[in-house]
């Protein structure tokens, strides 16, 4: 696996990044314009810019804008976490929701919300702790099993089931404390507040920047432990550091978006053929692609059946489940599982 991008690949990546950026800008405009209320967007923008506290301005500033930002942040974070997990575990089937990272973040978020209901600002930190614990457990299992790709996925499914059972136990024993958390379990952005989005952004944005700066380590790890050590990379420290980044990204996103699934699987695989398998190119493209994908799915989910709204987590599961089955069959046919 090459570590440095050639000129042709760099040019292709730049063109793809420019196209994704334009599409993301268009999708963001559509997200702000479309909605069940039928608010004239130009009137809302005019009122918001002039400081007029009109219903249109409130809908734009306090409902649609935070929701669009939440979808883009969540998509970018979950896609980047997927790329990192796949690079660290050397497994293209790895994804935060499949191997239990999402479930770990969801369990600690739910537990923290029950124990400390007034400390909402610390939910991203609690989600990170659960995501990191699950990721380290999967890494330990992978090392102990000498793991094939399929074995890692199966171990992750088992961990995911155990952690999900813990979440179900909390909701059963403390139904009053977890009242209203059904939306969190499905995943979606209905009712997301600007404060929660900005709090999570304080974790996500630095983690995305650090992931971009250290993406080359994923390509070096892909060369194998011996080669990576021979070029001066401290393999264990690099793996743990990358897992921490993936956990921060997944945990912070889950803290306000709920247990969204398959974003970190679908987006990197859709873009990987364009990058030649290089994570330094795949990571920024996945951030843009993930933001675009989740934003489009959320816009469709809240407008297709207006005035009713379908949680975007359901739509992602309907798309991601068949995609994962196809990917699993494709890997086995290729003899790489």
C-alpha positions as a LaTeX table, in Angstrom:
\begin{tabular}{lrrr}
\hline
Residue & $x$ (\AA) & $y$ (\AA) & $z$ (\AA) \\
\hline
Unk1 & 0.00 & 0.00 & 0.00 \\
Unk2 & 1.57 & 3.30 & $-1.05$ \\
Unk3 & 2.08 & 5.92 & 1.60 \\
Unk4 & 2.49 & 8.93 & $-0.66$ \\
Unk5 & $-0.06$ & 10.06 & $-3.23$ \\
Unk6 & 1.10 & 10.48 & $-6.82$ \\
Unk7 & 0.15 & 13.55 & $-8.86$ \\
Unk8 & $-2.67$ & 11.82 & $-10.72$ \\
Unk9 & $-4.30$ & 10.59 & $-7.53$ \\
Unk10 & $-3.86$ & 13.96 & $-5.84$ \\
Unk11 & $-5.59$ & 15.68 & $-8.75$ \\
Unk12 & $-8.45$ & 13.16 & $-8.68$ \\
Unk13 & $-8.89$ & 13.65 & $-4.93$ \\
Unk14 & $-8.99$ & 17.43 & $-5.31$ \\
Unk15 & $-11.63$ & 17.22 & $-8.04$ \\
Unk16 & $-13.71$ & 14.84 & $-5.95$ \\
Unk17 & $-13.36$ & 17.07 & $-2.87$ \\
Unk18 & $-14.47$ & 20.11 & $-4.89$ \\
Unk19 & $-17.49$ & 18.22 & $-6.25$ \\
Unk20 & $-18.47$ & 16.98 & $-2.78$ \\
Unk21 & $-18.11$ & 20.49 & $-1.36$ \\
Unk22 & $-20.42$ & 21.94 & $-4.01$ \\
Unk23 & $-22.95$ & 19.16 & $-3.47$ \\
Unk24 & $-22.78$ & 19.69 & 0.30 \\
Unk25 & $-23.42$ & 23.43 & $-0.12$ \\
Unk26 & $-26.44$ & 22.67 & $-2.31$ \\
Unk27 & $-27.76$ & 20.07 & 0.13 \\
Unk28 & $-27.36$ & 22.52 & 3.03 \\
Unk29 & $-29.34$ & 25.15 & 1.13 \\
Unk30 & $-32.10$ & 22.62 & 0.42 \\
Unk31 & $-32.15$ & 21.54 & 4.06 \\
Unk32 & $-32.63$ & 25.15 & 5.20 \\
Unk33 & $-35.31$ & 25.83 & 2.58 \\
Unk34 & $-37.39$ & 22.67 & 2.87 \\
Unk35 & $-39.67$ & 21.81 & 5.75 \\
Unk36 & $-43.20$ & 21.04 & 6.82 \\
Unk37 & $-43.87$ & 24.64 & 7.89 \\
Unk38 & $-43.42$ & 26.18 & 4.45 \\
Unk39 & $-41.43$ & 29.16 & 5.78 \\
Unk40 & $-40.23$ & 31.60 & 3.07 \\
Unk41 & $-36.49$ & 31.17 & 3.48 \\
Unk42 & $-35.54$ & 34.58 & 2.08 \\
Unk43 & $-37.93$ & 36.25 & 4.51 \\
Unk44 & $-36.41$ & 34.24 & 7.35 \\
Unk45 & $-32.86$ & 35.19 & 6.30 \\
Unk46 & $-33.84$ & 38.86 & 5.99 \\
Unk47 & $-35.43$ & 38.89 & 9.44 \\
Unk48 & $-32.53$ & 37.01 & 11.01 \\
Unk49 & $-29.93$ & 39.38 & 9.51 \\
Unk50 & $-31.89$ & 42.46 & 10.57 \\
Unk51 & $-32.50$ & 41.15 & 14.09 \\
Unk52 & $-36.27$ & 40.88 & 13.70 \\
Unk53 & $-37.67$ & 38.17 & 16.02 \\
Unk54 & $-40.21$ & 36.76 & 13.58 \\
Unk55 & $-41.57$ & 33.18 & 13.51 \\
Unk56 & $-39.76$ & 32.60 & 10.23 \\
Unk57 & $-36.41$ & 33.71 & 11.71 \\
Unk58 & $-36.91$ & 31.54 & 14.80 \\
Unk59 & $-37.64$ & 28.46 & 12.70 \\
Unk60 & $-34.53$ & 29.08 & 10.59 \\
Unk61 & $-32.14$ & 29.91 & 13.43 \\
Unk62 & $-33.37$ & 27.57 & 16.16 \\
Unk63 & $-34.70$ & 24.55 & 14.25 \\
Unk64 & $-33.43$ & 24.18 & 10.71 \\
Unk65 & $-29.90$ & 25.60 & 11.07 \\
Unk66 & $-28.95$ & 23.57 & 14.19 \\
Unk67 & $-30.43$ & 20.47 & 12.56 \\
Unk68 & $-28.45$ & 20.94 & 9.35 \\
Unk69 & $-25.25$ & 21.54 & 11.33 \\
Unk70 & $-25.97$ & 18.47 & 13.46 \\
Unk71 & $-26.44$ & 16.25 & 10.41 \\
Unk72 & $-23.23$ & 17.47 & 8.78 \\
Unk73 & $-21.15$ & 17.17 & 11.96 \\
Unk74 & $-22.51$ & 13.73 & 12.74 \\
Unk75 & $-21.97$ & 12.47 & 9.19 \\
Unk76 & $-18.40$ & 13.75 & 9.02 \\
Unk77 & $-17.51$ & 12.36 & 12.46 \\
Unk78 & $-19.04$ & 8.91 & 11.94 \\
Unk79 & $-17.50$ & 8.54 & 8.47 \\
Unk80 & $-14.06$ & 9.54 & 9.76 \\
Unk81 & $-14.43$ & 7.12 & 12.67 \\
Unk82 & $-15.26$ & 4.37 & 10.18 \\
Unk83 & $-12.12$ & 5.06 & 8.12 \\
Unk84 & $-9.96$ & 5.04 & 11.24 \\
Unk85 & $-11.44$ & 1.81 & 12.63 \\
Unk86 & $-11.03$ & 0.07 & 9.29 \\
Unk87 & $-7.42$ & 1.23 & 9.10 \\
Unk88 & $-6.51$ & 0.26 & 12.66 \\
Unk89 & $-8.18$ & $-3.17$ & 12.52 \\
Unk90 & $-7.09$ & $-3.74$ & 8.89 \\
Unk91 & $-10.68$ & $-4.72$ & 8.21 \\
Unk92 & $-12.90$ & $-2.98$ & 5.64 \\
Unk93 & $-15.98$ & $-4.42$ & 7.34 \\
Unk94 & $-15.32$ & $-2.56$ & 10.60 \\
Unk95 & $-17.74$ & 0.21 & 11.48 \\
Unk96 & $-18.66$ & 1.90 & 14.73 \\
Unk97 & $-22.17$ & 0.45 & 14.84 \\
Unk98 & $-21.16$ & $-3.06$ & 13.76 \\
Unk99 & $-18.29$ & $-3.75$ & 16.16 \\
Unk100 & $-19.94$ & $-2.22$ & 19.22 \\
Unk101 & $-18.38$ & 1.26 & 19.44 \\
Unk102 & $-21.77$ & 2.92 & 18.99 \\
Unk103 & $-23.33$ & 0.56 & 21.53 \\
Unk104 & $-20.60$ & 1.38 & 24.07 \\
Unk105 & $-21.13$ & 5.11 & 23.59 \\
Unk106 & $-24.90$ & 4.68 & 23.78 \\
Unk107 & $-24.71$ & 2.66 & 27.00 \\
Unk108 & $-22.53$ & 5.18 & 28.85 \\
Unk109 & $-24.56$ & 8.12 & 27.49 \\
Unk110 & $-27.79$ & 6.58 & 28.73 \\
Unk111 & $-26.26$ & 5.67 & 32.09 \\
Unk112 & $-24.80$ & 9.16 & 32.54 \\
Unk113 & $-28.12$ & 10.78 & 31.58 \\
Unk114 & $-29.86$ & 8.70 & 34.26 \\
Unk115 & $-27.31$ & 9.39 & 36.99 \\
Unk116 & $-26.56$ & 13.04 & 36.19 \\
Unk117 & $-29.58$ & 14.45 & 34.33 \\
Unk118 & $-28.47$ & 18.07 & 34.79 \\
Unk119 & $-24.96$ & 17.61 & 33.38 \\
Unk120 & $-25.84$ & 17.47 & 29.67 \\
Unk121 & $-22.62$ & 19.23 & 28.73 \\
Unk122 & $-20.61$ & 16.18 & 29.80 \\
Unk123 & $-22.53$ & 13.72 & 27.61 \\
Unk124 & $-19.90$ & 13.77 & 24.83 \\
Unk125 & $-17.20$ & 12.88 & 27.38 \\
Unk126 & $-19.32$ & 10.02 & 28.73 \\
Unk127 & $-20.00$ & 8.78 & 25.21 \\
Unk128 & $-16.27$ & 8.90 & 24.44 \\
Unk129 & $-15.49$ & 6.75 & 27.48 \\
Unk130 & $-17.94$ & 4.07 & 26.38 \\
Unk131 & $-16.80$ & 4.16 & 22.76 \\
Unk132 & $-13.14$ & 3.93 & 23.77 \\
Unk133 & $-13.77$ & 0.98 & 26.09 \\
Unk134 & $-15.58$ & $-0.90$ & 23.32 \\
Unk135 & $-12.88$ & $-0.10$ & 20.75 \\
Unk136 & $-10.08$ & $-1.29$ & 23.06 \\
Unk137 & $-12.00$ & $-4.48$ & 23.79 \\
Unk138 & $-12.32$ & $-5.21$ & 20.06 \\
Unk139 & $-8.60$ & $-4.49$ & 19.54 \\
Unk140 & $-7.75$ & $-6.88$ & 22.38 \\
Unk141 & $-9.98$ & $-9.60$ & 20.95 \\
Unk142 & $-8.51$ & $-9.11$ & 17.48 \\
Unk143 & $-4.99$ & $-9.52$ & 18.85 \\
Unk144 & $-5.88$ & $-12.62$ & 20.88 \\
Unk145 & $-7.64$ & $-14.38$ & 17.99 \\
Unk146 & $-5.12$ & $-13.64$ & 15.30 \\
Unk147 & $-8.26$ & $-12.40$ & 13.74 \\
Unk148 & $-9.41$ & $-12.84$ & 10.22 \\
Unk149 & $-11.65$ & $-10.13$ & 8.89 \\
Unk150 & $-14.81$ & $-12.12$ & 9.47 \\
Unk151 & $-13.73$ & $-13.13$ & 12.99 \\
Unk152 & $-13.26$ & $-9.49$ & 14.01 \\
Unk153 & $-16.72$ & $-8.64$ & 12.73 \\
Unk154 & $-18.30$ & $-11.58$ & 14.56 \\
Unk155 & $-16.50$ & $-10.63$ & 17.78 \\
Unk156 & $-17.75$ & $-7.08$ & 17.32 \\
Unk157 & $-21.30$ & $-8.30$ & 16.79 \\
Unk158 & $-21.07$ & $-10.24$ & 20.07 \\
Unk159 & $-19.73$ & $-7.18$ & 21.94 \\
Unk160 & $-22.44$ & $-5.06$ & 20.35 \\
Unk161 & $-25.12$ & $-7.49$ & 21.54 \\
Unk162 & $-23.78$ & $-7.48$ & 25.12 \\
Unk163 & $-23.61$ & $-3.70$ & 25.31 \\
Unk164 & $-27.04$ & $-3.34$ & 23.72 \\
Unk165 & $-28.39$ & $-5.71$ & 26.36 \\
Unk166 & $-26.96$ & $-3.39$ & 29.00 \\
Unk167 & $-28.81$ & $-0.48$ & 27.41 \\
Unk168 & $-32.05$ & $-2.48$ & 27.37 \\
Unk169 & $-31.53$ & $-3.38$ & 31.04 \\
Unk170 & $-31.24$ & 0.29 & 32.00 \\
Unk171 & $-34.39$ & 1.23 & 30.08 \\
Unk172 & $-36.23$ & $-1.67$ & 31.77 \\
Unk173 & $-35.10$ & $-0.93$ & 35.32 \\
Unk174 & $-35.35$ & 2.86 & 35.04 \\
Unk175 & $-38.24$ & 3.54 & 32.65 \\
Unk176 & $-38.94$ & 6.97 & 34.12 \\
Unk177 & $-35.34$ & 8.12 & 33.92 \\
Unk178 & $-35.07$ & 7.00 & 30.30 \\
Unk179 & $-38.43$ & 8.37 & 29.24 \\
Unk180 & $-38.12$ & 10.06 & 25.87 \\
Unk181 & $-34.91$ & 8.20 & 24.97 \\
Unk182 & $-36.56$ & 6.10 & 22.26 \\
Unk183 & $-35.53$ & 8.70 & 19.67 \\
Unk184 & $-31.94$ & 8.37 & 20.90 \\
Unk185 & $-32.04$ & 4.59 & 20.44 \\
Unk186 & $-33.26$ & 4.92 & 16.84 \\
Unk187 & $-31.08$ & 7.88 & 15.92 \\
Unk188 & $-32.15$ & 11.22 & 14.53 \\
Unk189 & $-32.01$ & 14.98 & 14.84 \\
Unk190 & $-35.57$ & 15.88 & 15.76 \\
Unk191 & $-35.51$ & 18.48 & 18.50 \\
Unk192 & $-31.71$ & 18.79 & 18.58 \\
Unk193 & $-30.70$ & 22.07 & 20.22 \\
Unk194 & $-27.98$ & 24.44 & 19.14 \\
Unk195 & $-26.34$ & 24.18 & 22.57 \\
Unk196 & $-25.90$ & 20.39 & 22.27 \\
Unk197 & $-24.55$ & 20.69 & 18.75 \\
Unk198 & $-22.03$ & 23.38 & 19.70 \\
Unk199 & $-20.92$ & 21.40 & 22.76 \\
Unk200 & $-20.29$ & 18.30 & 20.64 \\
Unk201 & $-18.59$ & 20.41 & 17.96 \\
Unk202 & $-15.96$ & 21.41 & 20.53 \\
Unk203 & $-14.96$ & 17.72 & 20.59 \\
Unk204 & $-15.56$ & 16.82 & 16.94 \\
Unk205 & $-13.79$ & 19.65 & 15.11 \\
Unk206 & $-10.40$ & 19.30 & 16.89 \\
Unk207 & $-10.62$ & 15.51 & 16.52 \\
Unk208 & $-11.30$ & 15.83 & 12.77 \\
Unk209 & $-8.32$ & 18.17 & 12.40 \\
Unk210 & $-6.05$ & 15.81 & 14.33 \\
Unk211 & $-7.30$ & 12.85 & 12.30 \\
Unk212 & $-6.34$ & 14.65 & 9.08 \\
Unk213 & $-2.88$ & 15.45 & 10.44 \\
Unk214 & $-2.21$ & 11.84 & 11.49 \\
Unk215 & $-3.96$ & 10.01 & 8.63 \\
Unk216 & $-0.63$ & 8.93 & 7.19 \\
Unk217 & $-0.14$ & 6.64 & 10.19 \\
Unk218 & $-3.11$ & 4.54 & 9.04 \\
Unk219 & $-1.34$ & 3.87 & 5.74 \\
Unk220 & 1.85 & 2.92 & 7.58 \\
Unk221 & $-0.10$ & 0.59 & 9.90 \\
Unk222 & $-1.53$ & $-1.05$ & 6.79 \\
Unk223 & 1.97 & $-2.14$ & 5.78 \\
Unk224 & 2.15 & $-4.50$ & 8.76 \\
Unk225 & 3.63 & $-4.21$ & 12.25 \\
Unk226 & 7.19 & $-5.14$ & 11.28 \\
Unk227 & 7.41 & $-2.69$ & 8.39 \\
Unk228 & 5.73 & 0.04 & 10.44 \\
Unk229 & 8.24 & $-0.43$ & 13.25 \\
Unk230 & 11.14 & $-0.45$ & 10.78 \\
Unk231 & 10.19 & 3.05 & 9.56 \\
Unk232 & 10.06 & 4.35 & 13.14 \\
Unk233 & 6.34 & 4.16 & 13.95 \\
Unk234 & 5.46 & 3.08 & 17.48 \\
Unk235 & 2.74 & 0.67 & 16.47 \\
Unk236 & 0.95 & 0.17 & 19.77 \\
Unk237 & 0.92 & 3.86 & 20.61 \\
Unk238 & $-0.27$ & 4.72 & 17.08 \\
Unk239 & $-3.12$ & 2.19 & 17.26 \\
Unk240 & $-4.33$ & 3.38 & 20.64 \\
Unk241 & $-4.07$ & 7.01 & 19.55 \\
Unk242 & $-6.12$ & 6.36 & 16.42 \\
Unk243 & $-8.69$ & 4.42 & 18.43 \\
Unk244 & $-8.98$ & 7.38 & 20.79 \\
Unk245 & $-9.67$ & 9.66 & 17.83 \\
Unk246 & $-12.31$ & 7.29 & 16.46 \\
Unk247 & $-13.91$ & 7.05 & 19.88 \\
Unk248 & $-14.03$ & 10.82 & 20.36 \\
Unk249 & $-15.61$ & 11.25 & 16.93 \\
Unk250 & $-18.17$ & 8.48 & 17.31 \\
Unk251 & $-18.97$ & 9.29 & 20.93 \\
Unk252 & $-19.43$ & 13.02 & 20.40 \\
Unk253 & $-21.66$ & 12.41 & 17.37 \\
Unk254 & $-23.77$ & 9.86 & 19.20 \\
Unk255 & $-24.25$ & 12.23 & 22.15 \\
Unk256 & $-26.63$ & 14.38 & 20.09 \\
Unk257 & $-27.59$ & 12.23 & 17.08 \\
Unk258 & $-28.39$ & 8.98 & 18.85 \\
Unk259 & $-27.38$ & 5.54 & 17.63 \\
Unk260 & $-27.10$ & 6.21 & 13.91 \\
Unk261 & $-25.75$ & 3.22 & 12.05 \\
Unk262 & $-23.87$ & 2.29 & 8.88 \\
Unk263 & $-22.60$ & 5.79 & 8.02 \\
Unk264 & $-19.00$ & 4.78 & 8.73 \\
Unk265 & $-19.41$ & 1.71 & 6.54 \\
Unk266 & $-21.27$ & 3.03 & 3.50 \\
Unk267 & $-19.41$ & 6.28 & 2.88 \\
Unk268 & $-15.77$ & 5.04 & 3.04 \\
Unk269 & $-16.61$ & 2.08 & 0.79 \\
Unk270 & $-18.35$ & 4.30 & $-1.74$ \\
Unk271 & $-15.28$ & 6.56 & $-1.95$ \\
Unk272 & $-12.45$ & 4.04 & $-1.54$ \\
Unk273 & $-12.22$ & 3.17 & $-5.29$ \\
Unk274 & $-11.40$ & 6.83 & $-6.01$ \\
Unk275 & $-8.45$ & 6.94 & $-3.62$ \\
Unk276 & $-6.47$ & 3.83 & $-4.47$ \\
Unk277 & $-6.87$ & 2.63 & $-0.88$ \\
Unk278 & $-4.86$ & 5.51 & 0.62 \\
Unk279 & $-6.31$ & 6.67 & 3.92 \\
Unk280 & $-4.69$ & 10.11 & 3.62 \\
Unk281 & $-6.95$ & 10.70 & 0.62 \\
Unk282 & $-9.92$ & 8.68 & 1.84 \\
Unk283 & $-10.27$ & 10.44 & 5.20 \\
Unk284 & $-11.01$ & 14.01 & 3.99 \\
Unk285 & $-13.27$ & 12.72 & 1.22 \\
Unk286 & $-15.18$ & 10.60 & 3.73 \\
Unk287 & $-15.68$ & 13.60 & 6.00 \\
Unk288 & $-17.26$ & 15.55 & 3.14 \\
Unk289 & $-19.15$ & 12.52 & 1.83 \\
Unk290 & $-20.45$ & 11.60 & 5.27 \\
Unk291 & $-21.70$ & 15.12 & 5.93 \\
Unk292 & $-23.44$ & 15.13 & 2.54 \\
Unk293 & $-24.92$ & 11.64 & 2.96 \\
Unk294 & $-26.42$ & 12.19 & 6.41 \\
Unk295 & $-27.69$ & 15.67 & 5.52 \\
Unk296 & $-29.47$ & 14.37 & 2.41 \\
Unk297 & $-30.93$ & 11.40 & 4.30 \\
Unk298 & $-32.17$ & 13.67 & 7.10 \\
Unk299 & $-33.76$ & 16.10 & 4.63 \\
Unk300 & $-35.54$ & 13.21 & 2.89 \\
Unk301 & $-36.61$ & 11.67 & 6.20 \\
Unk302 & $-38.25$ & 14.87 & 7.46 \\
Unk303 & $-39.87$ & 16.01 & 4.22 \\
Unk304 & $-40.91$ & 12.86 & 2.31 \\
Unk305 & $-43.90$ & 12.18 & 4.58 \\
Unk306 & $-44.56$ & 15.72 & 5.85 \\
Unk307 & $-46.12$ & 16.71 & 8.17 \\
Unk308 & $-45.00$ & 13.37 & 9.63 \\
Unk309 & $-41.32$ & 12.70 & 10.17 \\
Unk310 & $-39.39$ & 9.45 & 9.87 \\
Unk311 & $-36.30$ & 9.22 & 12.12 \\
Unk312 & $-33.24$ & 9.28 & 9.90 \\
Unk313 & $-31.86$ & 6.25 & 11.78 \\
Unk314 & $-34.59$ & 4.10 & 10.21 \\
Unk315 & $-33.69$ & 5.28 & 6.72 \\
Unk316 & $-29.99$ & 4.62 & 7.32 \\
Unk317 & $-30.76$ & 1.12 & 8.61 \\
Unk318 & $-32.88$ & 0.37 & 5.53 \\
Unk319 & $-29.99$ & 1.42 & 3.30 \\
Unk320 & $-27.11$ & 0.14 & 5.40 \\
Unk321 & $-28.42$ & $-3.34$ & 6.27 \\
Unk322 & $-28.59$ & $-4.61$ & 2.67 \\
Unk323 & $-25.30$ & $-2.83$ & 1.88 \\
Unk324 & $-23.54$ & $-4.64$ & 4.72 \\
Unk325 & $-24.92$ & $-8.02$ & 3.60 \\
Unk326 & $-23.77$ & $-7.35$ & 0.03 \\
Unk327 & $-20.34$ & $-6.29$ & 1.28 \\
Unk328 & $-20.02$ & $-9.37$ & 3.46 \\
Unk329 & $-20.90$ & $-11.67$ & 0.56 \\
Unk330 & $-18.53$ & $-9.80$ & $-1.72$ \\
Unk331 & $-15.66$ & $-10.19$ & 0.75 \\
Unk332 & $-16.29$ & $-13.92$ & 1.12 \\
Unk333 & $-16.48$ & $-14.47$ & $-2.65$ \\
Unk334 & $-13.20$ & $-12.67$ & $-3.02$ \\
Unk335 & $-11.61$ & $-15.06$ & $-0.55$ \\
Unk336 & $-10.57$ & $-12.31$ & 1.79 \\
Unk337 & $-12.81$ & $-12.95$ & 4.77 \\
\hline
\end{tabular}
